[in-house]
Amino acid sequence: MSGIKKNHGNNGGKKQLNQNQIFRRQKVRNARTIRTEAIHTSNKSKNEQNKSLSEDGSIIQVDQFIGSREFELRQLQYAMLKSKSSSSTRVFQALPRKLRRRTASHNVKRIPKRMRNRALKEMLKNDQQSNVSSKNASTTNKKTHGLSSSRLYRAKMSVKLLRLASKSMSMKLALPSHITASKYNVRQRIKYLKKLIKESKNTKQPTTSDVNSGRLNNKCGSYDNTGINKLAPIPRGRIKYCKRQRQFSWLPTHIWNAKRSHLIKRWGFNIPWSPSQKCFKLAHRLGSGVAASDGALCMDTSFMGTMIINNISENKSLLKQIVSRLTKGRASLSKYFGSKNLYEGLIYDIEGEESKILGPSNILWVDENEIILRLHPTIYSTIFTYLTKTFSKELSIQDCRYSLASIAIRGAKALTALSSILRSTSNSKSFESFKRVCNVSDYNVLPSKLMFAMEVIDPRHLSAPKKIDNKNPVNVEDIISISEDQSLNGEFSKVLKKLTTVEGRKQSYNNQQTLKQLSKRRQELLESKTIYEPSSQKRIIPFNDSSDPSVPLFLTRRPKENDWLLIIPWFWHLPIWYQLNRVPRVYNMGLRQVQQLKYENKQLYFPDDYPFTEIGVLENSPYKSNSLRAKWEKKTAGKRLNFEKIPNIHSNNLPAISGEIGDYFSCDWKFLQLVQNGIEYLKQQHGGNVPLIDEKKTTQFDNKHHSRMVNNFNDLLELYKYITDDSNGPSVESQLPTTPISLANGKAVLKLKTEQFVNTVDITKKPLPVTAVSCYLVRRGHPKDNARVYSIPEKDIPYWSSVSQGIYKANGTLNNHCDIPLPNIINLIGFVTSGTFNLADGNGRCNGFIASKHLHNNNSFARSHVLIRNSGTNIYRLAKIETISV
């Protein structure tokens, strides 16, 4: 006991450290120790030093002072570097966050070359001999399978099924009585299949070109998957992943993105949703404003459907008439049809009597008889089916969803990054124009109609991306000449001919080489070159016009999207993508970043911000609402928000509803339609007044129309509960609850006519005119998706007007906790479709839709301001609105 007490007395009751812990602590302590030097070590005399460094009125000599403290400054920098790496005990822990992977701790090939020697020493120290193999050992242990991929997969599955059939009692009973394991020699069959699988590793696998010799012209297995007047089949990848691609097809970059991004299964594709690392600030800094950007963001947009339509009839104006009907006459204007500008606008469904908005589209006129049409996958099949059924003999339609891939890239370094990996096969005017503007970072100085069509070499010929040496900087004359040379004649039509035809795309795959073949050519090139030539020239494989393939590509600027669109053949997408992401300051993004950038630029994102389309309604109600509801229901009752018991939401409480209004987890446009149409109906019935409730009567039914009678606002809420109740049966809505009305500069282009509501059926059927707005919060807070938008009551206008100017305390600071007047439920005019904190403004901002009649308010302040309340809260924020063109 005395020994224990003595031990406690020495260390003060603290836990003793072992030798390893003492070493690590001393290592960190030494790294953070900064050595200093006395000032009198200088060669100057003390009087001169005191004179140059005195603080009583004399001037400090900066150069002499820094010279005397040079030792301390160097030691400070050294200590900062040592302290940064002192806690990193292994190589992969010292890597940047972007390069860190779990496999980097045991695979030396996942570590940069400059750190591999240190990593090999660490692996040898830890006896990880299996992962540190020599070059000769790796060449002798190559995995070559004798069976083809499908036969190997079938053999492995047969082994599993035979084992299951011999062990599962239910399967034994399901088989006929005369079939037994001993009679059919199940053990011998399993043994034979396992031997076949094992022996197949020592034989050579037949190449893909041998299997499909009539279909392929290369060893990479690239082919053109195009459907002529029919939908193309879903491409199948490796047999290993065939079960995962039955319902959802994979993009060319799926495996690359699966390691770096979160993927979602939507619209028949596995699409990148957002990078695994935090990137909200990065996306804003690189993608929102070109002036503040110092990099680029790229995304695989191959999920966007592309079709090529050719007019094969004698009527040369047929295609122009069809495009005019699909776009309400916009894409057939001279600036698109004649000048060959890229059309970015809405497309309509012309199959029914009333043309409905389907969604956004991109249309490019190749010539008067051919166009390239790009659509969102949700509306692609609708347009394709209509055109093939209606114009099967007049049009030739190519389904290029799986034969043309695309990349969207934005940011100040977008053209610079592309120029680092693209090299022309021959002298090309388009490529020379591209070289002149590749270093331009501000796209506002470039013409809006700017496109390039050229043939480039395989980007894998470059061992690493390298910038083009452009000695002559671009000037105004070059930009003017580039804009004047833009035409789809000559070289443009030649390249687009290869890109828009099956033969041209197949020809681009001719003799497409594998990585091993390119590596062999590069090694021969290195051995043949002299030692005096630059290493950069040694690593570029020269282009052989007779054997090497040329890649046709089309690059165009999209002014509305504020990005660049690169269209290439499907199987050339991955080589370009790998090289593009090796360029410094180029990052990948997903759908979440596209939505963020559109929100910051006051633009609508499809389909979330399109509630006036069928796809937008489906995205909002079933998909987003059900997912948020399921997440809410997973929580226990004590930890989830009770929406029905939120107090003090409105100034008046009605018995028909308590707590939150409408659907808690979505923008309830049906509820808004009933509220706004019901208010107009009640005003017509009661001479301009809106009675809230009649305490003497309950809700009555109209036997003629088989619906509830609406005599006051409380009856409207009862009608909504009756319509949305699942027990009453599913309600089939033939019309959308809202219809858009575009406004310009705050003035309505189309005057709103006063709707006449005869009965309650008209309330639920007539769509509500809405207008897209961008709301900027005047004070604190930030709105969220599905927030409620209210108009300001007339009696509360003086208070909110003073809030906009600022309510201050006695000490001069803003008062953010004063009591606010609550609006009524009849003041609900809209919903927020997308909102969060805007880094560009440094304040909360949101996009949404409000009833168009609100913009015709007589009071200017009430017309330009609204109140926003997040779902599930009772806090209102004042916001200023700006209209957005649809």
PDB file of N, CA and C in Angstrom, residues 128-156:
ATOM      1  N   GLN A 128       3.419  -5.654 -44.382  1.00  0.00           N
ATOM      2  CA  GLN A 128       2.372  -5.753 -45.395  1.00  0.00           C
ATOM      3  C   GLN A 128       3.013  -6.147 -46.716  1.00  0.00           C
ATOM      4  N   GLN A 129       3.591  -7.334 -46.720  1.00  0.00           N
ATOM      5  CA  GLN A 129       4.348  -7.772 -47.882  1.00  0.00           C
ATOM      6  C   GLN A 129       3.449  -8.118 -49.052  1.00  0.00           C
ATOM      7  N   SER A 130       2.211  -8.497 -48.763  1.00  0.00           N
ATOM      8  CA  SER A 130       1.321  -8.927 -49.836  1.00  0.00           C
ATOM      9  C   SER A 130       0.939  -7.794 -50.762  1.00  0.00           C
ATOM     10  N   ASN A 131       0.963  -6.551 -50.256  1.00  0.00           N
ATOM     11  CA  ASN A 131       0.557  -5.410 -51.070  1.00  0.00           C
ATOM     12  C   ASN A 131       1.733  -4.730 -51.742  1.00  0.00           C
ATOM     13  N   VAL A 132       2.973  -5.068 -51.359  1.00  0.00           N
ATOM     14  CA  VAL A 132       4.157  -4.472 -51.937  1.00  0.00           C
ATOM     15  C   VAL A 132       4.796  -5.511 -52.837  1.00  0.00           C
ATOM     16  N   SER A 133       4.321  -5.604 -54.028  1.00  0.00           N
ATOM     17  CA  SER A 133       4.816  -6.595 -54.967  1.00  0.00           C
ATOM     18  C   SER A 133       5.695  -5.919 -56.001  1.00  0.00           C
ATOM     19  N   SER A 134       6.667  -6.647 -56.464  1.00  0.00           N
ATOM     20  CA  SER A 134       7.567  -6.098 -57.465  1.00  0.00           C
ATOM     21  C   SER A 134       6.898  -6.072 -58.829  1.00  0.00           C
ATOM     22  N   LYS A 135       7.564  -5.404 -59.784  1.00  0.00           N
ATOM     23  CA  LYS A 135       6.972  -5.275 -61.115  1.00  0.00           C
ATOM     24  C   LYS A 135       6.931  -6.614 -61.832  1.00  0.00           C
ATOM     25  N   ASN A 136       7.967  -7.429 -61.604  1.00  0.00           N
ATOM     26  CA  ASN A 136       7.978  -8.732 -62.266  1.00  0.00           C
ATOM     27  C   ASN A 136       6.926  -9.656 -61.698  1.00  0.00           C
ATOM     28  N   ALA A 137       6.733  -9.564 -60.365  1.00  0.00           N
ATOM     29  CA  ALA A 137       5.725 -10.433 -59.750  1.00  0.00           C
ATOM     30  C   ALA A 137       4.338 -10.076 -60.217  1.00  0.00           C
ATOM     31  N   SER A 138       4.076  -8.783 -60.443  1.00  0.00           N
ATOM     32  CA  SER A 138       2.746  -8.390 -60.883  1.00  0.00           C
ATOM     33  C   SER A 138       2.470  -8.842 -62.301  1.00  0.00           C
ATOM     34  N   THR A 139       3.525  -8.947 -63.126  1.00  0.00           N
ATOM     35  CA  THR A 139       3.310  -9.390 -64.494  1.00  0.00           C
ATOM     36  C   THR A 139       3.116 -10.889 -64.592  1.00  0.00           C
ATOM     37  N   THR A 140       3.679 -11.651 -63.648  1.00  0.00           N
ATOM     38  CA  THR A 140       3.535 -13.097 -63.707  1.00  0.00           C
ATOM     39  C   THR A 140       2.214 -13.579 -63.132  1.00  0.00           C
ATOM     40  N   ASN A 141       1.575 -12.768 -62.271  1.00  0.00           N
ATOM     41  CA  ASN A 141       0.323 -13.166 -61.633  1.00  0.00           C
ATOM     42  C   ASN A 141      -0.873 -12.476 -62.262  1.00  0.00           C
ATOM     43  N   LYS A 142      -0.875 -12.347 -63.573  1.00  0.00           N
ATOM     44  CA  LYS A 142      -2.000 -11.721 -64.242  1.00  0.00           C
ATOM     45  C   LYS A 142      -3.221 -12.635 -64.201  1.00  0.00           C
ATOM     46  N   LYS A 143      -4.385 -12.036 -64.019  1.00  0.00           N
ATOM     47  CA  LYS A 143      -5.635 -12.773 -63.979  1.00  0.00           C
ATOM     48  C   LYS A 143      -6.238 -12.825 -65.373  1.00  0.00           C
ATOM     49  N   THR A 144      -6.182 -13.992 -65.987  1.00  0.00           N
ATOM     50  CA  THR A 144      -6.799 -14.188 -67.304  1.00  0.00           C
ATOM     51  C   THR A 144      -7.770 -15.339 -67.188  1.00  0.00           C
ATOM     52  N   HIS A 145      -9.001 -15.148 -67.628  1.00  0.00           N
ATOM     53  CA  HIS A 145     -10.065 -16.133 -67.497  1.00  0.00           C
ATOM     54  C   HIS A 145     -10.292 -16.824 -68.838  1.00  0.00           C
ATOM     55  N   GLY A 146     -10.402 -18.146 -68.774  1.00  0.00           N
ATOM     56  CA  GLY A 146     -10.684 -18.890 -69.983  1.00  0.00           C
ATOM     57  C   GLY A 146     -12.136 -18.781 -70.406  1.00  0.00           C
ATOM     58  N   LEU A 147     -13.039 -18.781 -69.420  1.00  0.00           N
ATOM     59  CA  LEU A 147     -14.450 -18.641 -69.742  1.00  0.00           C
ATOM     60  C   LEU A 147     -14.787 -17.182 -70.048  1.00  0.00           C
ATOM     61  N   SER A 148     -15.811 -17.018 -70.853  1.00  0.00           N
ATOM     62  CA  SER A 148     -16.284 -15.659 -71.074  1.00  0.00           C
ATOM     63  C   SER A 148     -16.983 -15.161 -69.814  1.00  0.00           C
ATOM     64  N   SER A 149     -17.254 -13.899 -69.794  1.00  0.00           N
ATOM     65  CA  SER A 149     -17.831 -13.316 -68.584  1.00  0.00           C
ATOM     66  C   SER A 149     -19.207 -13.894 -68.275  1.00  0.00           C
ATOM     67  N   SER A 150     -20.009 -14.134 -69.311  1.00  0.00           N
ATOM     68  CA  SER A 150     -21.349 -14.689 -69.075  1.00  0.00           C
ATOM     69  C   SER A 150     -21.279 -16.142 -68.615  1.00  0.00           C
ATOM     70  N   ARG A 151     -20.368 -16.927 -69.198  1.00  0.00           N
ATOM     71  CA  ARG A 151     -20.243 -18.332 -68.791  1.00  0.00           C
ATOM     72  C   ARG A 151     -19.655 -18.455 -67.393  1.00  0.00           C
ATOM     73  N   LEU A 152     -18.705 -17.607 -67.067  1.00  0.00           N
ATOM     74  CA  LEU A 152     -18.137 -17.628 -65.724  1.00  0.00           C
ATOM     75  C   LEU A 152     -19.196 -17.274 -64.690  1.00  0.00           C
ATOM     76  N   TYR A 153     -20.017 -16.282 -64.998  1.00  0.00           N
ATOM     77  CA  TYR A 153     -21.095 -15.900 -64.089  1.00  0.00           C
ATOM     78  C   TYR A 153     -22.107 -17.040 -63.936  1.00  0.00           C
ATOM     79  N   ARG A 154     -22.394 -17.727 -65.043  1.00  0.00           N
ATOM     80  CA  ARG A 154     -23.353 -18.833 -64.993  1.00  0.00           C
ATOM     81  C   ARG A 154     -22.812 -20.009 -64.188  1.00  0.00           C
ATOM     82  N   ALA A 155     -21.510 -20.248 -64.286  1.00  0.00           N
ATOM     83  CA  ALA A 155     -20.917 -21.344 -63.535  1.00  0.00           C
ATOM     84  C   ALA A 155     -20.932 -21.075 -62.033  1.00  0.00           C
ATOM     85  N   LYS A 156     -20.625 -19.838 -61.657  1.00  0.00           N
ATOM     86  CA  LYS A 156     -20.637 -19.498 -60.234  1.00  0.00           C
ATOM     87  C   LYS A 156     -22.049 -19.556 -59.660  1.00  0.00           C
TER      88      LYS A 156
END
